[in-house]
Short mmCIF file of C-alpha atoms and ligand atoms in Angstrom, two decimals:
data_model
loop_
_atom_site.label_atom_id
_atom_site.label_comp_id
_atom_site.label_asym_id
_atom_site.label_seq_id
_atom_site.Cartn_x
_atom_site.Cartn_y
_atom_site.Cartn_z
CA UNK Y 1 0.00 0.00 0.00
CA UNK Y 2 1.47 3.42 -0.82
CA UNK Y 3 2.51 5.36 2.25
CA UNK Y 4 0.17 8.26 1.56
CA UNK Y 5 -2.87 5.97 1.63
CA UNK Y 6 -2.33 4.96 5.25
CA UNK Y 7 -4.31 6.96 7.81
CA UNK Y 8 -2.16 9.39 9.80
CA UNK Y 9 -2.36 7.50 13.08
CA UNK Y 10 -1.35 4.27 11.38
CA UNK Y 11 1.63 5.53 9.48
CA UNK Y 12 4.80 3.85 10.61
CA UNK Y 13 8.34 5.19 10.52
CA UNK Y 14 9.09 3.34 7.24
CA UNK Y 15 5.89 4.80 5.75
CA UNK Y 16 7.04 8.31 6.60
CA UNK Y 17 10.58 7.71 5.44
CA UNK Y 18 9.54 6.16 2.12
CA UNK Y 19 6.87 8.79 1.49
CA UNK Y 20 9.20 11.69 2.15
CA UNK Y 21 12.04 10.13 0.16
CA UNK Y 22 9.60 9.80 -2.74
CA UNK Y 23 8.75 13.50 -2.42
CA UNK Y 24 5.14 12.80 -1.43
CA UNK Y 25 3.79 16.18 -0.33
CA UNK Y 26 0.99 14.84 1.84
CA UNK Y 27 3.38 12.59 3.79
CA UNK Y 28 5.75 15.53 4.12
CA UNK Y 29 2.94 17.71 5.49
CA UNK Y 30 1.99 15.00 7.99
CA UNK Y 31 5.59 14.63 9.11
CA UNK Y 32 5.81 18.39 9.67
CA UNK Y 33 2.62 18.16 11.73
CA UNK Y 34 4.36 15.55 13.89
CA UNK Y 35 7.38 17.82 14.29
CA UNK Y 36 5.09 20.66 15.35
CA UNK Y 37 3.03 18.52 17.69
CA UNK Y 38 3.26 18.99 21.44
CA UNK Y 39 2.33 15.34 22.00
CA UNK Y 40 5.47 13.52 23.22
CA UNK Y 41 4.57 10.35 21.28
CA UNK Y 42 4.36 12.34 18.05
CA UNK Y 43 7.61 14.07 18.84
CA UNK Y 44 9.37 10.77 19.42
CA UNK Y 45 8.03 9.39 16.15
CA UNK Y 46 9.21 12.57 14.40
CA UNK Y 47 12.70 12.20 15.89
CA UNK Y 48 12.97 8.62 14.64
CA UNK Y 49 11.83 9.64 11.17
CA UNK Y 50 14.33 12.52 11.16
CA UNK Y 51 17.18 10.30 12.29
CA UNK Y 52 16.43 7.85 9.46
CA UNK Y 53 16.28 10.66 6.92
CA UNK Y 54 19.39 12.42 8.19
CA UNK Y 55 21.75 11.06 5.48
CA UNK Y 56 19.54 12.58 2.78
CA UNK Y 57 19.35 16.03 4.37
CA UNK Y 58 21.73 18.96 4.10
CA UNK Y 59 21.87 19.24 0.33
CA UNK Y 60 19.85 22.38 -0.11
CA UNK Y 61 20.90 25.97 -0.44
CA UNK Y 62 19.62 27.39 2.84
CA UNK Y 63 18.73 31.02 2.47
CA UNK Y 64 17.47 33.26 5.27
CA UNK Y 65 15.59 36.45 4.45
CA UNK Y 66 14.62 39.17 6.87
CA UNK Y 67 13.06 42.59 6.64
CA UNK Y 68 10.35 44.66 8.23
CA UNK Y 69 6.73 44.13 7.16
CA UNK Y 70 6.15 45.87 3.85
CA UNK Y 71 9.75 45.72 2.65
CA UNK Y 72 8.70 43.22 -0.01
CA UNK Y 73 9.72 39.83 1.36
CA UNK Y 74 6.79 37.90 -0.01
CA UNK Y 75 6.88 39.68 -3.38
CA UNK Y 76 10.60 39.01 -3.68
CA UNK Y 77 10.42 35.40 -2.51
CA UNK Y 78 7.49 34.76 -4.85
CA UNK Y 79 9.46 36.08 -7.82
CA UNK Y 80 12.81 34.60 -6.83
CA UNK Y 81 11.08 31.29 -6.21
CA UNK Y 82 9.46 31.34 -9.65
CA UNK Y 83 12.84 32.10 -11.24
CA UNK Y 84 14.37 29.16 -9.38
CA UNK Y 85 11.56 26.81 -10.40
CA UNK Y 86 12.10 27.87 -14.01
CA UNK Y 87 15.76 26.91 -13.59
CA UNK Y 88 14.72 23.44 -12.40
CA UNK Y 89 14.94 23.90 -8.63
CA UNK Y 90 12.46 22.79 -6.02
CA UNK Y 91 11.81 25.55 -3.51
CA UNK Y 92 10.53 25.37 0.06
CA UNK Y 93 9.61 28.49 2.03
CA UNK Y 94 9.43 28.28 5.82
CA UNK Y 95 8.72 31.09 8.22
CA UNK Y 96 9.74 32.04 11.72
CA UNK Y 97 7.30 34.56 12.99
CA UNK Y 98 7.46 35.53 16.64
CA UNK Y 99 4.37 37.70 16.18
CA UNK Y 100 2.12 34.80 15.24
CA UNK Y 101 1.70 33.65 18.82
CA UNK Y 102 0.96 37.06 20.24
CA UNK Y 103 -1.51 38.23 17.64
CA UNK Y 104 -3.08 34.87 16.89
CA UNK Y 105 -2.49 35.62 13.23
CA UNK Y 106 0.72 35.35 11.34
CA UNK Y 107 2.42 38.14 9.43
CA UNK Y 108 4.50 35.59 7.59
CA UNK Y 109 4.07 32.33 5.82
CA UNK Y 110 0.53 32.86 4.76
CA UNK Y 111 0.20 31.06 1.46
CA UNK Y 112 -1.80 33.87 -0.07
CA UNK Y 113 1.22 36.12 0.28
CA UNK Y 114 3.07 34.19 -2.43
CA UNK Y 115 0.36 33.80 -4.94
CA UNK Y 116 2.40 32.47 -7.87
CA UNK Y 117 4.66 30.15 -5.91
CA UNK Y 118 1.82 28.67 -3.88
CA UNK Y 119 0.24 27.29 -7.06
CA UNK Y 120 3.34 25.35 -8.01
CA UNK Y 121 3.92 21.66 -7.40
CA UNK Y 122 7.65 22.16 -7.02
CA UNK Y 123 7.18 24.74 -4.31
CA UNK Y 124 6.23 24.10 -0.72
CA UNK Y 125 5.20 26.93 1.60
CA UNK Y 126 4.84 26.37 5.30
CA UNK Y 127 3.69 29.09 7.70
CA UNK Y 128 5.41 29.61 11.01
CA UNK Y 129 4.49 27.25 13.84
CA UNK Y 130 2.01 29.22 15.90
CA UNK Y 131 2.76 28.10 19.40
CA UNK Y 132 5.67 27.99 21.73
CA UNK Y 133 8.71 30.03 22.59
CA UNK Y 134 11.07 31.33 19.93
CA UNK Y 135 13.35 28.44 20.89
CA UNK Y 136 10.57 25.94 20.25
CA UNK Y 137 9.59 27.58 16.97
CA UNK Y 138 13.23 27.58 15.89
CA UNK Y 139 13.63 23.89 16.69
CA UNK Y 140 10.54 23.01 14.69
CA UNK Y 141 11.71 25.09 11.75
CA UNK Y 142 15.11 23.39 11.76
CA UNK Y 143 13.47 19.99 11.80
CA UNK Y 144 11.06 21.02 9.07
CA UNK Y 145 14.04 22.17 7.02
CA UNK Y 146 15.56 18.70 7.34
CA UNK Y 147 12.27 17.12 6.24
CA UNK Y 148 11.86 19.30 3.15
CA UNK Y 149 15.47 18.64 2.17
CA UNK Y 150 14.89 14.90 2.47
CA UNK Y 151 11.83 15.38 0.25
CA UNK Y 152 14.06 16.79 -2.48
CA UNK Y 153 13.68 20.54 -2.08
CA UNK Y 154 17.06 21.94 -3.03
CA UNK Y 155 16.44 25.55 -2.06
CA UNK Y 156 15.03 26.29 1.38
CA UNK Y 157 14.13 29.87 2.14
CA UNK Y 158 13.56 30.73 5.79
CA UNK Y 159 11.79 34.00 6.16
CA UNK Y 160 11.50 36.10 9.28
CA UNK Y 161 10.15 39.45 10.24
CA UNK Y 162 12.54 41.81 11.95
CA UNK Y 163 11.29 41.34 15.48
CA UNK Y 164 13.27 40.41 18.58
CA UNK Y 165 15.78 37.64 18.35
CA UNK Y 166 14.24 35.85 15.40
CA UNK Y 167 16.89 37.07 12.96
CA UNK Y 168 19.66 35.61 15.06
CA UNK Y 169 17.81 32.30 15.10
CA UNK Y 170 17.39 32.30 11.35
CA UNK Y 171 20.98 33.37 10.67
CA UNK Y 172 22.01 30.42 12.79
CA UNK Y 173 20.25 27.87 10.59
CA UNK Y 174 21.04 29.08 7.07
CA UNK Y 175 24.05 29.27 4.79
CA UNK Y 176 23.32 32.78 3.65
CA UNK Y 177 21.48 35.57 5.42
CA UNK Y 178 19.90 38.22 3.23
CA UNK Y 179 18.66 41.48 4.67
CA UNK Y 180 16.05 43.36 2.68
CA UNK Y 181 15.89 47.09 3.22
CA UNK Y 182 14.26 50.13 1.73
CA UNK Y 183 15.93 53.36 0.80
CA UNK Y 184 14.77 55.85 3.38
CA UNK Y 185 14.52 59.59 3.29
CA UNK Y 186 17.88 60.90 4.36
CA UNK Y 187 20.13 59.07 6.71
CA UNK Y 188 19.44 55.48 5.78
CA UNK Y 189 21.39 53.94 8.56
CA UNK Y 190 18.83 55.25 11.03
CA UNK Y 191 16.38 52.68 9.78
CA UNK Y 192 18.51 49.63 10.33
CA UNK Y 193 18.19 47.58 13.44
CA UNK Y 194 21.29 47.40 15.56
CA UNK Y 195 23.13 44.16 15.12
CA UNK Y 196 21.56 43.21 11.84
CA UNK Y 197 24.50 44.42 9.77
CA UNK Y 198 26.74 41.92 11.52
CA UNK Y 199 24.47 39.07 10.54
CA UNK Y 200 24.06 40.06 6.89
CA UNK Y 201 25.80 38.13 4.12
CA UNK Y 202 24.19 40.56 1.70
CA UNK Y 203 21.96 43.59 1.76
CA UNK Y 204 19.41 44.10 -0.98
CA UNK Y 205 17.63 47.41 -1.24
CA UNK Y 206 14.21 46.58 -2.58
CA UNK Y 207 11.72 48.66 -4.56
CA UNK Y 208 14.52 50.13 -6.65
CA UNK Y 209 12.08 50.99 -9.42
CA UNK Y 210 10.33 54.05 -10.78
CA UNK Y 211 11.07 57.21 -8.81
CA UNK Y 212 12.93 55.21 -6.22
CA UNK Y 213 15.91 54.14 -8.34
CA UNK Y 214 18.14 57.08 -7.55
CA UNK Y 215 17.40 56.99 -3.85
CA UNK Y 216 18.10 53.28 -3.74
CA UNK Y 217 21.41 53.77 -5.49
CA UNK Y 218 22.40 56.44 -3.01
CA UNK Y 219 21.53 54.13 -0.13
CA UNK Y 220 23.92 51.51 -1.53
CA UNK Y 221 26.86 53.77 -0.68
CA UNK Y 222 25.66 54.29 2.90
CA UNK Y 223 25.25 50.60 3.56
CA UNK Y 224 28.51 49.67 1.92
CA UNK Y 225 30.19 52.07 4.26
CA UNK Y 226 28.45 50.58 7.30
CA UNK Y 227 29.40 47.06 6.21
CA UNK Y 228 33.00 48.15 5.88
CA UNK Y 229 33.04 49.10 9.53
CA UNK Y 230 31.68 45.75 10.66
CA UNK Y 231 33.47 43.39 8.31
CA UNK Y 232 36.88 42.34 9.59
CA UNK Y 233 39.81 43.19 7.35
CA UNK Y 234 40.83 40.23 5.25
CA UNK Y 235 37.42 38.54 5.59
CA UNK Y 236 36.80 35.90 2.91
CA UNK Y 237 33.41 37.37 2.13
CA UNK Y 238 32.57 41.01 1.98
CA UNK Y 239 28.76 41.35 2.08
CA UNK Y 240 27.62 42.98 -1.16
CA UNK Y 241 24.90 45.61 -1.37
CA UNK Y 242 22.53 45.30 -4.31
CA UNK Y 243 19.47 47.14 -5.50
CA UNK Y 244 16.54 44.99 -6.57
CA UNK Y 245 12.94 45.24 -7.55
CA UNK Y 246 11.15 42.12 -6.42
CA UNK Y 247 8.03 43.38 -8.11
CA UNK Y 248 9.69 43.83 -11.53
CA UNK Y 249 12.06 40.87 -11.23
CA UNK Y 250 15.06 43.16 -11.46
CA UNK Y 251 18.34 42.31 -9.80
CA UNK Y 252 17.14 38.89 -8.68
CA UNK Y 253 19.39 37.06 -11.11
CA UNK Y 254 22.42 38.91 -9.72
CA UNK Y 255 21.18 38.26 -6.20
CA UNK Y 256 21.05 34.51 -6.79
CA UNK Y 257 24.46 34.57 -8.46
CA UNK Y 258 25.92 36.23 -5.37
CA UNK Y 259 24.44 33.51 -3.18
CA UNK Y 260 26.09 30.84 -5.33
CA UNK Y 261 29.35 32.75 -5.39
CA UNK Y 262 29.31 32.94 -1.60
CA UNK Y 263 28.73 29.21 -1.41
CA UNK Y 264 31.62 28.52 -3.75
CA UNK Y 265 33.99 30.87 -1.94
CA UNK Y 266 33.11 29.59 1.51
CA UNK Y 267 33.24 25.95 0.44
CA UNK Y 268 36.69 26.41 -1.05
CA UNK Y 269 38.11 27.64 2.24
CA UNK Y 270 36.17 25.22 4.45
CA UNK Y 271 34.04 27.89 6.11
CA UNK Y 272 30.84 26.54 4.60
CA UNK Y 273 31.28 23.18 6.33
CA UNK Y 274 32.39 24.83 9.55
CA UNK Y 275 29.27 26.99 9.60
CA UNK Y 276 27.06 23.94 9.04
CA UNK Y 277 28.88 22.03 11.77
CA UNK Y 278 28.66 24.76 14.35
CA UNK Y 279 24.99 25.23 13.45
CA UNK Y 280 24.40 21.54 14.15
CA UNK Y 281 25.97 21.96 17.57
CA UNK Y 282 23.97 25.08 18.34
CA UNK Y 283 20.85 23.21 17.23
CA UNK Y 284 21.68 20.58 19.83
CA UNK Y 285 22.39 23.17 22.52
CA UNK Y 286 19.22 25.13 21.81
CA UNK Y 287 17.22 21.95 21.98
CA UNK Y 288 18.87 20.91 25.20
CA UNK Y 289 18.09 24.30 26.74
CA UNK Y 290 14.53 24.04 25.54
CA UNK Y 291 14.14 20.54 26.98
CA UNK Y 292 15.77 21.49 30.27
CA UNK Y 293 13.47 24.47 30.65
CA UNK Y 294 10.53 22.23 29.78
CA UNK Y 295 11.63 19.69 32.38
CA UNK Y 296 12.07 22.47 34.92
CA UNK Y 297 8.60 23.85 34.39
CA UNK Y 298 7.10 20.37 34.46
CA UNK Y 299 8.66 19.48 37.81
CA UNK Y 300 5.66 19.47 40.21
CA UNK Y 301 7.19 21.59 42.99
CA UNK Y 302 8.60 24.09 40.48
CA UNK Y 303 5.27 24.29 38.69
CA UNK Y 304 3.59 25.24 41.97
CA UNK Y 305 6.24 27.60 43.31
CA UNK Y 306 7.63 29.30 40.20
CA UNK Y 307 4.93 32.02 39.96
CA UNK Y 308 5.52 32.97 43.60
CA UNK Y 309 9.28 32.98 43.17
CA UNK Y 310 9.01 35.16 40.08
CA UNK Y 311 6.69 37.54 41.91
CA UNK Y 312 9.17 37.81 44.79
CA UNK Y 313 11.99 38.57 42.35
CA UNK Y 314 9.82 41.17 40.65
CA UNK Y 315 9.04 42.85 44.01
CA UNK Y 316 12.67 42.87 44.94
CA UNK Y 317 12.09 40.70 48.02
CA UNK Y 318 14.10 37.78 46.64
CA UNK Y 319 17.49 38.00 45.00
CA UNK Y 320 17.55 36.45 41.51
CA UNK Y 321 20.60 34.44 42.55
CA UNK Y 322 18.75 32.94 45.48
CA UNK Y 323 15.71 32.25 43.34
CA UNK Y 324 17.87 30.26 40.93
CA UNK Y 325 19.45 28.38 43.85
CA UNK Y 326 16.02 27.43 45.13
CA UNK Y 327 14.83 26.26 41.72
CA UNK Y 328 17.99 24.29 41.09
CA UNK Y 329 17.68 22.51 44.41
CA UNK Y 330 14.06 21.62 43.61
CA UNK Y 331 15.45 19.93 40.52
CA UNK Y 332 17.91 18.04 42.67
CA UNK Y 333 21.02 19.95 41.65
CA UNK Y 334 23.61 20.64 44.33
CA UNK Y 335 24.07 24.31 45.23
CA UNK Y 336 27.09 26.08 43.80
P1 LIG X 1 6.40 41.90 3.11
O1 LIG X 1 5.49 42.36 4.21
O2 LIG X 1 7.83 42.19 3.44
O3 LIG X 1 6.19 40.48 2.73
O4 LIG X 1 6.08 42.81 1.84
P2 LIG X 1 5.17 42.52 0.55
O5 LIG X 1 5.89 41.63 -0.40
O6 LIG X 1 3.82 42.09 1.00
O7 LIG X 1 5.13 43.94 -0.11
C1 LIG X 1 4.53 45.06 0.51
C2 LIG X 1 4.06 46.03 -0.55
O8 LIG X 1 5.17 46.52 -1.30
C3 LIG X 1 3.12 45.40 -1.55
O9 LIG X 1 2.15 46.34 -1.89
C4 LIG X 1 4.00 45.11 -2.75
O10 LIG X 1 3.32 45.12 -3.96
C5 LIG X 1 5.00 46.24 -2.68
N1 LIG X 1 6.29 45.84 -3.25
C6 LIG X 1 7.00 44.73 -2.97
N2 LIG X 1 8.13 44.69 -3.69
C7 LIG X 1 8.14 45.81 -4.45
C8 LIG X 1 9.06 46.35 -5.42
O11 LIG X 1 10.10 45.77 -5.74
N3 LIG X 1 8.73 47.55 -5.97
C9 LIG X 1 7.59 48.22 -5.64
N4 LIG X 1 7.36 49.38 -6.23
N5 LIG X 1 6.71 47.73 -4.74
C10 LIG X 1 6.97 46.55 -4.16
#
């Protein structure tokens, strides 16, 4: 019986593995649902499936894209994705959206945002998981990335909105981190979030069309200058600054070429592999932290006393250090 025909609750590990390896989208979607599930039995099943698929993961170009709402992420990804499909690629788009939990709706990942790509069989768009901490959402996105790679998607785009720590999380799971910006009024550097320049492997100034072309070109100089300050002398990769128009499909060919050039350069000097390896370790560490925090909160005494302890810390009646001591001892750890 083909894997996809089995009901979800009956699908075994080999069913999942075979279905995903065959590129079956419905099996892939079910496996992602397992990854996103809070049910420990589902999670365990997902881990076994992932472990089996591990040798077939890691082959995609992993591209992270960030930018404030309205900068043109979905327009650009839609167009870039269509270009890549035309060149024979299979493209998956995943989203990390820390706003989705708070607002109950998601800014990112909504299929309707990428209207051309979402119609395509060789594209797969998955909205951000809607529950959990950023750490939990990040873990699920990493696991989903492994699943889509095993299913044969050779370009994985992870999109995030410029909120909180989500950019750092995305930069830590991709090979190339692209920052989309707009040309502002005067001093462009005002508009850029602190820290983002250090994460960028490239800056693309979007909406460089119509009346905006000259302004966008002027902004290139400003950002190049800022990148010069942050990029160490002798670095193997100097982040380029491009102007693009996602809407008019301008500059996207050059943008993709830069991504491939980066891959080639970094592979030649071993940095590509090193980045992947250290990302695997930080994946493990993040997951461990997540699990430890989960175990902490689930411990019965902690569950009862944590709100009171936090309240006491907030009031200033309990030192944070002592609060941690108390919690650690509840977990059976010796005091320092
Ligand atoms: P997102 O919130 O970052 O995903 O931004 P969208 O892709 O939804 O774009 C926001 C608005 O900007 C939409 O009205 C788009 O049509 C428009 N837009 C996006 N890219 C371009 C572009 O390259 N040029 C122009 N002129 N408008 C664009």
